[in-house]
Every structure is written in structure tokens, then in C-alpha cells.
Short mmCIF file of C-alpha atoms in Angstrom, two decimals:
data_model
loop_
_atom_site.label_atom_id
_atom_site.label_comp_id
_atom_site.label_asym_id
_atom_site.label_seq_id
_atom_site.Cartn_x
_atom_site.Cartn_y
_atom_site.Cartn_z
CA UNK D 1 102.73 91.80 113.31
CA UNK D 2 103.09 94.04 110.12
CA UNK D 3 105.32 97.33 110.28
CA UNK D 4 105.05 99.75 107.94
CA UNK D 5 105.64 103.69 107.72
CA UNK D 6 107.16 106.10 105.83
CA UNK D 7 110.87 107.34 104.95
CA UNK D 8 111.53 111.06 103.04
CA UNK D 9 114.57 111.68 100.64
CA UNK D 10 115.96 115.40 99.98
CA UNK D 11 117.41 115.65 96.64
CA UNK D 12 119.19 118.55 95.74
CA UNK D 13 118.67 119.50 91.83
CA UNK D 14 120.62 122.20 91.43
CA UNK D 15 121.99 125.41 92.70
CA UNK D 16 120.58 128.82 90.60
CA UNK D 17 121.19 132.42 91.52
CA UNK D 18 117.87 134.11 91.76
CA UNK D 19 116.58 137.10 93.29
CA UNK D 20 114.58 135.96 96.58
CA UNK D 21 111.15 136.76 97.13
CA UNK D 22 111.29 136.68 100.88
CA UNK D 23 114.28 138.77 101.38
CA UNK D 24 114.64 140.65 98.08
CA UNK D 25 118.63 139.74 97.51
CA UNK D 26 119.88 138.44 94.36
CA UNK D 27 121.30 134.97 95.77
CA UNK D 28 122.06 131.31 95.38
CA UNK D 29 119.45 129.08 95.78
CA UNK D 30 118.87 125.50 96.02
CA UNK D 31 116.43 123.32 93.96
CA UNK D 32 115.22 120.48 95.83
CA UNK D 33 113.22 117.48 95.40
CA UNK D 34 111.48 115.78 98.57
CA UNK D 35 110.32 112.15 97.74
CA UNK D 36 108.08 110.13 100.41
CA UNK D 37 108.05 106.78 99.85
CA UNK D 38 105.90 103.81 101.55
CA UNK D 39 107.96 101.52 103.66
CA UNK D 40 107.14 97.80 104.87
CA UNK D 41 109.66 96.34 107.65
CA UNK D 42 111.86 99.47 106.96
CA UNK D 43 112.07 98.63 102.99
CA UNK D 44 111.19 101.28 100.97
CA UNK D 45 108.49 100.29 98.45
CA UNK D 46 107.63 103.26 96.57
CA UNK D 47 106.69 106.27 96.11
CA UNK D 48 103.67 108.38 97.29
CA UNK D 49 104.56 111.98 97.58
CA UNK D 50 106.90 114.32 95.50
CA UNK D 51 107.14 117.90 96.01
CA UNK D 52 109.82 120.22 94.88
CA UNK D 53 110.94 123.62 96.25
CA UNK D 54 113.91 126.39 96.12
CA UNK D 55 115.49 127.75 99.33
CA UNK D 56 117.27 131.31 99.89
CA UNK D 57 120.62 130.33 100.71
CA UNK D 58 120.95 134.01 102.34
CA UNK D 59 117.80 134.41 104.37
CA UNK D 60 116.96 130.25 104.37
CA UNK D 61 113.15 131.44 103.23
CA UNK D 62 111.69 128.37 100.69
CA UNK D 63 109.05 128.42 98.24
CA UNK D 64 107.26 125.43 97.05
CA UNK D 65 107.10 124.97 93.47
CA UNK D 66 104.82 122.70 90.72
CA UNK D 67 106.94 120.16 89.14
CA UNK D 68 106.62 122.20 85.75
CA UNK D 69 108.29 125.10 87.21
CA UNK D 70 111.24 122.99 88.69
CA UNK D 71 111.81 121.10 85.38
CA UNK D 72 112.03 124.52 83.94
CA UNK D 73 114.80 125.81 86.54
CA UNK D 74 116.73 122.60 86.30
CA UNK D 75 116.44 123.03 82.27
CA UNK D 76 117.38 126.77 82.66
CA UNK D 77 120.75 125.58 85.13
CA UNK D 78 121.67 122.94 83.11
CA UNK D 79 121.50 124.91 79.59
CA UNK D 80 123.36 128.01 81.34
CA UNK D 81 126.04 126.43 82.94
CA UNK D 82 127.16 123.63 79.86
CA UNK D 83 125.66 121.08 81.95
CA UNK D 84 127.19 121.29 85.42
CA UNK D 85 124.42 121.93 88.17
CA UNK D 86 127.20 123.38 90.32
CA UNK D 87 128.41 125.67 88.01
CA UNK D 88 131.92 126.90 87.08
CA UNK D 89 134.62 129.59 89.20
CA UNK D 90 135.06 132.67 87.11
CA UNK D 91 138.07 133.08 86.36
CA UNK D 92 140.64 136.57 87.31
CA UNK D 93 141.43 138.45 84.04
CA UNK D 94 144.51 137.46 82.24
CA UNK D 95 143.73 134.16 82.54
CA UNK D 96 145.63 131.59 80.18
CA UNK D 97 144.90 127.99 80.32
CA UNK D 98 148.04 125.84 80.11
CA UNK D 99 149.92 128.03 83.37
CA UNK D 100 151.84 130.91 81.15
CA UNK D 101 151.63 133.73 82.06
CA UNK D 102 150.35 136.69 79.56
CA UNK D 103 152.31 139.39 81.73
CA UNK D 104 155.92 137.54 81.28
CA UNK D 105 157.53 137.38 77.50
#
């Protein structure tokens, strides 16, 4: 007796703020990658489908994408935030690294 199926993966890519086409609000949304891969006796072999798509973190609407669009958007988040797919707090004004404080002499 030979068992075999399938297994899916969700990989999120990154995180970008883009203005949704379902509900029309500038918001974050997630890049993700599905994989399907071919499994024998619950081992994963490898892969046979990969799709990519971004979800409205507001509204939860999601688009599916080609893969050269999503290597564009995870080029785009990487080069805009130094690297860091999460990105970076803003900081308040006044702000000095090292804890002084500009307002104190």
C-alpha cells in the first residue's frame, strides 16, 4: 500500500503599505508565497505548485500575483526599508539616540 498526497506551505515575504484595490485604503499588506509540494508516506518530496499573492490587511481582500510582480515588491520592500521586511518604528521628534534628552541642558 503506497500513500501519497499533498502538503501546502504559506510563506510570508514581506509586509508593504499599498493602496488596496478592493477597498480603496492606503494599508499594510502582506506578500505571500504558497508552495504545494508532493508528499509520499507524509514526506514531502518536492515541489509542484507556487503561487504568490498580497492580502489587505484592512479589508482581508487578496490578489494573486505573477512571480515577476512579487520579486519586484519584495525588491521594492527590501530596498526601502535598508533590508528589514518588517520595517522600522518612526520615531517622535526630538529623538536622540544614546537616551539624552535634547530638551534638558
Amino acid at each position: 500500500m503506497i500513500i501519497f498526497g499533498t502538503k501546502g506551505y504559506l510563506h510570508q515575504l514581506a509586509v508593504l503599505t499599498m493602496v488596496c484595490g478592493w477597498c480603496g485604503n492606503p494599508a499594510a499588506h502582506t506578500l505571500r508565497k504558497r508552495v504545494t509540494k508532493f508528499t509520499l508516506f507524509f514526506v514531502p518530496l518536492f515541489p509542484f505548485s507556487t503561487k504568490y499573492a498580497t492580502q489587505c490587511t484592512f479589508c482581508g481582500g487578496e490578489r494573486q500575483i505573477p512571480v515577476e510582480e512579487a520579486d519586484r515588491l519584495l525588491a521594492q520592500a527590501r530596498s526601502g526599508q535598508d533590508g528589514d521586511p518588517y520595517g522600522t518604528a518612526p520615531q517622535q521628534p526630538g529623538y536622540t539616540p544614546g537616551g539624552r534628552n535634547p530638551y534638558q541642558g
